[in-house]
């Protein structure tokens, strides 16, 4: 592990994003517009219930997409193969990506939260900083999942299709569409195994409960656990030797 | 000058996509020289190169670079590798690419200006790589490998798509690096580049046809040109 290489990689990834202002604008603006749309079409009580979880789950989705494409590009452009012949540990590369996208996710989460609370009158019962922390954790989870799944895509078309194939079912099952307790038992059990369920649960509790209970800590721990597991599996898919 | 081998390969066997690309290959690459790896496309040049830099999964055999198993951690700062397709970041400028790889290789930042000069890209530092021509992009990729002055430099078809003047300049650069003590393994499918090498490794269908110096090759085949010499070797091989 080398701070030099991880730091250099983070700076490199952020520089790549800086050369692509449209992507940065989409990352920041799209979640705000979507949240505004949701606020416009549902009644206020419903918005108070789903607004915060949605605001905290958008970063997960966009980071998933950005990371899976970025990693796929790295594999296809040959830069990954070149880096693998250089004095660089896999954790340096993963750490660099993690740092860069966590920084972007923090900005994204802060903007979305500010819009939600400031402009859309979203009321958050619990502490705002905990909501922000959960949103950033979700974004980093999205990054880790994207990094891991990109190993199974051999083209950008496939990588983009992983979003509806892998993320949308989780959104349907996480409890935002219907409470988990009303689901058929097998689906409820399945949703308990999916990471986004915990991302939703933590945020919805913060939205309605002024105290940060043990369940929120547990949700946070599960999110971090899924993130570390996805990064570890992602590291396994970065092979120095390929067929 | 007596030289030990920079690369030593014994009974290397590589499969790719169910095909035996290198069935049983043994070769020694002498140190401090420019060695040309020549052969038609599909002959296994890239696979051999990937095995030497340690990114190719191999079925069996021994590949040693500077006395260490290929791909060893200790070799990663001593062996430079230029892939066939330019492997640099298209959405970064020339200078940003080189500064990033300099940090990874722990090379001094001043090296960036030096290698930009070597590959004749002065004035292109702030251009995005994606807007460069194929040959310019190849030079950025080559510059990256020169950053930390590796002892062994492995280049997969580095002169494809370059104009004759630049090709000559690059071969002069390779010569200077070898004179400075580096070992260069340069693959090419253009036989006229063979004359610029100290040693040649001729590859065909995953097997070594000959390992000789250019004058030796002309003498043993009685051919007038490198092209004719290679054809003579292939015909002799086919008859056996």
Coordinates of C-alpha atoms in Angstrom, one line a residue, chain A residues 3-5 7-12 15-19 73-74 77-88 93 97 239-243, chain B residues 16 50-51 53-58 70-71 76-77 79 81-83 86-89 91-93 96 100-101 103-106 128 141 144-145:
Chain A
X3 CA -0.1 6.7 -0.2
X4 CA 1.8 8.2 -3.1
X5 CA 0.2 6.0 -5.7
X7 CA -3.1 9.9 -3.9
X8 CA -1.8 10.2 -7.5
X9 CA -4.5 7.9 -8.8
X10 CA -7.2 10.0 -7.0
X11 CA -5.8 13.2 -8.5
X12 CA -5.7 11.5 -11.9
X15 CA -8.5 15.4 -13.4
X16 CA -10.2 13.1 -15.9
X17 CA -13.6 14.3 -14.5
X18 CA -12.5 17.9 -14.6
X19 CA -11.9 17.5 -18.4
X73 CA -12.4 1.8 -19.8
X74 CA -9.3 1.3 -17.8
X77 CA -7.7 0.9 -23.0
X78 CA -4.8 -1.2 -21.8
X79 CA -3.9 1.2 -19.0
X80 CA -4.8 -1.4 -16.4
X81 CA -2.4 -3.9 -18.0
X82 CA 0.3 -1.3 -18.1
X83 CA -0.3 -0.3 -14.4
X84 CA -0.1 -4.0 -13.5
X85 CA 3.5 -4.1 -14.7
X86 CA 4.3 -1.0 -12.6
X87 CA 5.2 -0.8 -8.9
X88 CA 1.6 -0.4 -7.8
X93 CA -5.6 1.7 -7.5
X97 CA -10.7 5.4 -7.2
X239 CA -5.6 -9.7 -12.2
X240 CA -1.9 -9.1 -12.9
X241 CA -1.9 -12.1 -15.3
X242 CA -4.7 -12.5 -17.8
X243 CA -5.3 -15.3 -20.3
Chain B
X16 CA -4.8 -18.4 -25.5
X50 CA 3.3 -10.3 -22.4
X51 CA 4.9 -13.4 -20.8
X53 CA 6.5 -8.5 -18.6
X54 CA 4.5 -10.9 -16.5
X55 CA 0.9 -10.2 -17.5
X56 CA 0.4 -13.3 -19.5
X57 CA -1.0 -16.4 -17.8
X58 CA 1.3 -19.2 -18.8
X70 CA 9.0 -12.6 -14.8
X71 CA 6.4 -10.4 -13.1
X76 CA 8.1 -3.8 -11.7
X77 CA 10.3 -0.7 -11.4
X79 CA 11.1 -3.4 -16.6
X81 CA 6.5 -2.1 -21.2
X82 CA 4.9 -0.4 -24.2
X83 CA 1.8 -2.2 -25.3
X86 CA -1.2 3.1 -27.0
X87 CA -2.3 2.7 -23.4
X88 CA -2.6 6.2 -22.0
X89 CA -5.6 8.1 -20.8
X91 CA -9.2 12.3 -21.4
X92 CA -6.0 13.6 -19.9
X93 CA -3.4 15.9 -21.5
X96 CA -1.1 15.0 -17.1
X100 CA 0.6 10.5 -13.3
X101 CA 2.8 7.7 -14.5
X103 CA 4.2 9.4 -9.7
X104 CA 3.3 5.7 -10.0
X105 CA 6.9 4.9 -11.1
X106 CA 8.4 7.2 -8.5
X128 CA -5.7 16.1 -24.7
X141 CA 2.7 5.8 -24.7
X144 CA 5.6 6.8 -20.4
X145 CA 7.9 3.8 -20.5

